[in-house]
mmCIF file of C-alpha atoms in Angstrom:
data_model
loop_
_atom_site.group_PDB
_atom_site.id
_atom_site.type_symbol
_atom_site.label_atom_id
_atom_site.label_comp_id
_atom_site.label_asym_id
_atom_site.label_seq_id
_atom_site.Cartn_x
_atom_site.Cartn_y
_atom_site.Cartn_z
ATOM 1 C CA MET Y 1 62.333 -25.297 -100.668
ATOM 2 C CA PRO Y 2 62.043 -28.905 -101.938
ATOM 3 C CA ALA Y 3 59.463 -29.643 -104.620
ATOM 4 C CA ASP Y 4 56.262 -31.434 -103.714
ATOM 5 C CA PRO Y 5 56.612 -35.222 -103.949
ATOM 6 C CA LEU Y 6 54.785 -37.208 -106.578
ATOM 7 C CA ILE Y 7 52.610 -40.259 -105.886
ATOM 8 C CA LEU Y 8 52.007 -42.939 -108.518
ATOM 9 C CA THR Y 9 48.821 -45.003 -108.525
ATOM 10 C CA LEU Y 10 47.158 -47.568 -110.764
ATOM 11 C CA HIS Y 11 44.160 -46.368 -112.752
ATOM 12 C CA LEU Y 12 41.305 -48.876 -112.486
ATOM 13 C CA ASP Y 13 38.317 -49.500 -114.715
ATOM 14 C CA ALA Y 14 35.277 -47.475 -113.631
ATOM 15 C CA ALA Y 15 33.235 -50.342 -112.168
ATOM 16 C CA THR Y 16 36.094 -51.629 -110.011
ATOM 17 C CA PHE Y 17 36.979 -48.140 -108.851
ATOM 18 C CA GLY Y 18 33.329 -47.575 -107.927
ATOM 19 C CA VAL Y 19 33.186 -50.646 -105.692
ATOM 20 C CA LEU Y 20 36.422 -49.775 -103.901
ATOM 21 C CA ASP Y 21 35.672 -46.078 -103.548
ATOM 22 C CA THR Y 22 32.241 -46.849 -102.090
ATOM 23 C CA LEU Y 23 33.933 -49.022 -99.458
ATOM 24 C CA ARG Y 24 36.372 -46.224 -98.676
ATOM 25 C CA GLN Y 25 33.656 -43.552 -98.513
ATOM 26 C CA THR Y 26 31.600 -45.785 -96.206
ATOM 27 C CA HIS Y 27 34.349 -46.788 -93.774
ATOM 28 C CA PHE Y 28 37.146 -44.202 -93.822
ATOM 29 C CA PRO Y 29 36.869 -41.429 -91.194
ATOM 30 C CA PRO Y 30 35.360 -38.520 -93.187
ATOM 31 C CA SER Y 31 37.707 -35.905 -91.733
ATOM 32 C CA ARG Y 32 40.723 -37.900 -92.951
ATOM 33 C CA ASN Y 33 39.353 -39.093 -96.286
ATOM 34 C CA LEU Y 34 40.999 -36.579 -98.609
ATOM 35 C CA VAL Y 35 41.628 -38.828 -101.618
ATOM 36 C CA PRO Y 36 39.603 -41.485 -103.465
ATOM 37 C CA ALA Y 37 40.308 -45.212 -103.306
ATOM 38 C CA HIS Y 38 43.648 -46.037 -104.926
ATOM 39 C CA ILE Y 39 46.419 -48.591 -105.361
ATOM 40 C CA THR Y 40 49.744 -46.882 -104.724
ATOM 41 C CA LEU Y 41 52.831 -47.986 -106.616
ATOM 42 C CA PHE Y 42 55.156 -45.291 -105.196
ATOM 43 C CA HIS Y 43 54.580 -42.832 -102.349
ATOM 44 C CA ASP Y 44 57.313 -40.240 -102.871
ATOM 45 C CA LEU Y 45 58.905 -39.626 -106.257
ATOM 46 C CA PRO Y 46 60.920 -36.488 -107.035
ATOM 47 C CA SER Y 47 58.978 -33.972 -109.082
ATOM 48 C CA ASP Y 48 62.136 -32.476 -110.553
ATOM 49 C CA GLU Y 49 62.980 -35.582 -112.595
ATOM 50 C CA ASP Y 50 61.514 -36.851 -115.893
ATOM 51 C CA ILE Y 51 58.995 -39.131 -114.219
ATOM 52 C CA ALA Y 52 56.333 -38.416 -116.868
ATOM 53 C CA GLY Y 53 58.640 -39.412 -119.723
ATOM 54 C CA GLU Y 54 59.394 -42.778 -118.166
ATOM 55 C CA LEU Y 55 55.714 -43.382 -117.404
ATOM 56 C CA ALA Y 56 54.721 -42.606 -120.991
ATOM 57 C CA ALA Y 57 57.312 -45.097 -122.259
ATOM 58 C CA VAL Y 58 56.288 -47.877 -119.871
ATOM 59 C CA CYS Y 59 52.573 -47.349 -120.474
ATOM 60 C CA SER Y 60 53.008 -47.410 -124.259
ATOM 61 C CA GLU Y 61 54.393 -50.956 -123.897
ATOM 62 C CA THR Y 62 51.827 -52.235 -121.368
ATOM 63 C CA ALA Y 63 48.355 -53.524 -122.233
ATOM 64 C CA ASP Y 64 45.582 -53.221 -119.668
ATOM 65 C CA PHE Y 65 45.699 -56.145 -117.258
ATOM 66 C CA ALA Y 66 43.766 -58.151 -114.699
ATOM 67 C CA VAL Y 67 43.692 -57.078 -111.078
ATOM 68 C CA SER Y 68 42.117 -59.354 -108.447
ATOM 69 C CA PHE Y 69 40.799 -58.456 -105.008
ATOM 70 C CA PRO Y 70 40.881 -61.794 -103.162
ATOM 71 C CA LYS Y 71 40.409 -60.794 -99.510
ATOM 72 C CA VAL Y 72 40.634 -58.112 -96.874
ATOM 73 C CA ARG Y 73 43.645 -57.428 -94.652
ATOM 74 C CA PHE Y 74 43.691 -56.216 -91.040
ATOM 75 C CA LEU Y 75 46.039 -53.231 -90.639
ATOM 76 C CA GLY Y 76 45.912 -52.784 -86.867
ATOM 77 C CA ARG Y 77 44.092 -49.451 -86.963
ATOM 78 C CA GLY Y 78 42.401 -49.969 -90.309
ATOM 79 C CA VAL Y 79 41.411 -52.405 -93.046
ATOM 80 C CA ALA Y 80 42.568 -52.837 -96.633
ATOM 81 C CA VAL Y 81 41.542 -54.908 -99.622
ATOM 82 C CA GLU Y 82 44.410 -57.021 -100.906
ATOM 83 C CA VAL Y 83 45.401 -56.755 -104.557
ATOM 84 C CA ALA Y 84 46.747 -59.639 -106.636
ATOM 85 C CA SER Y 85 48.176 -58.884 -110.070
ATOM 86 C CA PRO Y 86 51.423 -60.283 -111.472
ATOM 87 C CA GLU Y 87 51.405 -57.612 -114.183
ATOM 88 C CA LEU Y 88 51.070 -54.802 -111.623
ATOM 89 C CA VAL Y 89 54.032 -56.229 -109.702
ATOM 90 C CA ARG Y 90 56.018 -56.473 -112.959
ATOM 91 C CA VAL Y 91 55.283 -52.853 -113.955
ATOM 92 C CA ARG Y 92 56.210 -51.611 -110.500
ATOM 93 C CA ALA Y 93 59.445 -53.633 -110.448
ATOM 94 C CA ARG Y 94 60.420 -52.232 -113.844
ATOM 95 C CA LEU Y 95 59.901 -48.669 -112.616
ATOM 96 C CA ALA Y 96 61.697 -49.392 -109.328
ATOM 97 C CA ASP Y 97 64.728 -50.580 -111.294
ATOM 98 C CA VAL Y 98 64.809 -47.312 -113.242
ATOM 99 C CA TRP Y 99 64.112 -45.069 -110.238
ATOM 100 C CA GLY Y 100 66.048 -47.016 -107.597
ATOM 101 C CA ARG Y 101 68.391 -44.176 -106.675
ATOM 102 C CA TRP Y 102 65.429 -41.904 -105.836
ATOM 103 C CA LEU Y 103 63.307 -44.307 -103.846
ATOM 104 C CA THR Y 104 62.591 -43.592 -100.202
ATOM 105 C CA PRO Y 105 62.873 -46.361 -97.585
ATOM 106 C CA GLN Y 106 59.070 -46.784 -97.744
ATOM 107 C CA ASP Y 107 59.181 -47.327 -101.509
ATOM 108 C CA ARG Y 108 62.103 -49.760 -101.191
ATOM 109 C CA GLN Y 109 60.105 -52.131 -98.994
ATOM 110 C CA PRO Y 110 58.619 -55.299 -100.510
ATOM 111 C CA TYR Y 111 55.566 -54.347 -102.548
ATOM 112 C CA ARG Y 112 52.248 -55.479 -101.066
ATOM 113 C CA PRO Y 113 49.558 -53.770 -103.133
ATOM 114 C CA HIS Y 114 46.273 -52.977 -101.435
ATOM 115 C CA VAL Y 115 43.433 -50.481 -101.254
ATOM 116 C CA THR Y 116 42.990 -48.932 -97.811
ATOM 117 C CA VAL Y 117 39.273 -48.664 -97.032
ATOM 118 C CA GLN Y 118 39.652 -47.693 -93.371
ATOM 119 C CA ASN Y 119 42.568 -46.161 -91.468
ATOM 120 C CA LYS Y 120 43.393 -44.225 -88.308
ATOM 121 C CA VAL Y 121 40.539 -45.666 -86.258
ATOM 122 C CA THR Y 122 40.734 -47.573 -82.980
ATOM 123 C CA ALA Y 123 41.943 -51.155 -83.093
ATOM 124 C CA ALA Y 124 38.492 -52.268 -81.921
ATOM 125 C CA GLU Y 125 36.759 -50.429 -84.789
ATOM 126 C CA ALA Y 126 39.205 -51.922 -87.271
ATOM 127 C CA ARG Y 127 38.740 -55.446 -85.862
ATOM 128 C CA THR Y 128 34.961 -55.101 -86.168
ATOM 129 C CA LEU Y 129 35.105 -53.966 -89.799
ATOM 130 C CA TYR Y 130 37.673 -56.631 -90.635
ATOM 131 C CA ALA Y 131 35.459 -59.340 -89.138
ATOM 132 C CA ASN Y 132 32.367 -58.046 -90.957
ATOM 133 C CA LEU Y 133 34.072 -57.693 -94.326
ATOM 134 C CA SER Y 134 35.895 -61.032 -93.996
ATOM 135 C CA ALA Y 135 32.633 -62.839 -93.281
ATOM 136 C CA THR Y 136 30.901 -61.420 -96.355
ATOM 137 C CA TRP Y 137 33.791 -60.860 -98.792
ATOM 138 C CA SER Y 138 33.353 -62.149 -102.330
ATOM 139 C CA PRO Y 139 36.569 -61.970 -104.341
ATOM 140 C CA PHE Y 140 36.260 -60.027 -107.573
ATOM 141 C CA ASP Y 141 38.351 -58.977 -110.546
ATOM 142 C CA GLY Y 142 38.921 -55.711 -112.338
ATOM 143 C CA ARG Y 143 41.287 -54.158 -114.844
ATOM 144 C CA GLY Y 144 44.274 -51.868 -114.511
ATOM 145 C CA THR Y 145 43.929 -49.386 -117.376
ATOM 146 C CA GLY Y 146 46.843 -47.004 -116.831
ATOM 147 C CA LEU Y 147 48.861 -45.071 -114.293
ATOM 148 C CA GLN Y 148 48.054 -41.816 -112.521
ATOM 149 C CA LEU Y 149 50.632 -39.372 -111.208
ATOM 150 C CA TRP Y 150 49.687 -37.025 -108.360
ATOM 151 C CA HIS Y 151 51.191 -34.016 -106.588
ATOM 152 C CA TYR Y 152 51.112 -34.326 -102.818
ATOM 153 C CA ARG Y 153 50.698 -30.904 -101.226
ATOM 154 C CA GLY Y 154 49.413 -31.825 -97.783
ATOM 155 C CA GLY Y 155 45.737 -32.132 -98.659
ATOM 156 C CA PRO Y 156 43.797 -33.640 -101.518
ATOM 157 C CA TRP Y 157 46.085 -34.823 -104.278
ATOM 158 C CA GLU Y 158 46.340 -32.814 -107.495
ATOM 159 C CA SER Y 159 46.683 -34.540 -110.844
ATOM 160 C CA ALA Y 160 50.136 -34.418 -112.393
ATOM 161 C CA GLY Y 161 49.268 -36.676 -115.350
ATOM 162 C CA ASP Y 162 47.286 -39.644 -116.587
ATOM 163 C CA PHE Y 163 49.019 -42.345 -118.605
ATOM 164 C CA ALA Y 164 46.712 -44.858 -120.306
ATOM 165 C CA PHE Y 165 47.716 -48.310 -121.425
ATOM 166 C CA PRO Y 166 47.044 -48.806 -125.167
#
């Protein structure tokens, strides 16, 4: 039996996380909302490799950094908040170079970081939320403070490690 895949996300400062998680709790279908708001770097890493060791090394060399949330994005059957952060893109690219042989087709696609605040609704529901959020959106900034590794076991994610930036 293959091991459960690992998911890697960016850890955000508490205030920024609170804003994004409130949006997700408000707009995501409750029956499908099994995890808090998050910015995914990788969706499916092998749990039988030394992922934690590489994360510890990268995080020890990375200071916390700015993360901007400039606008919302229509997803067809959902809505996301776009993420802009050159440092986030740099950290992800560094890890992708190291882990390239393990990456799934989804994780090999161009990286477009975002926070999904609504998903798996009708296109009409998504269009309505997108229009409402777009009309009232005020861009804001936060901080990336580390990386979080998660076990995916079909339901809520289980922590597999937290890696803070110094």
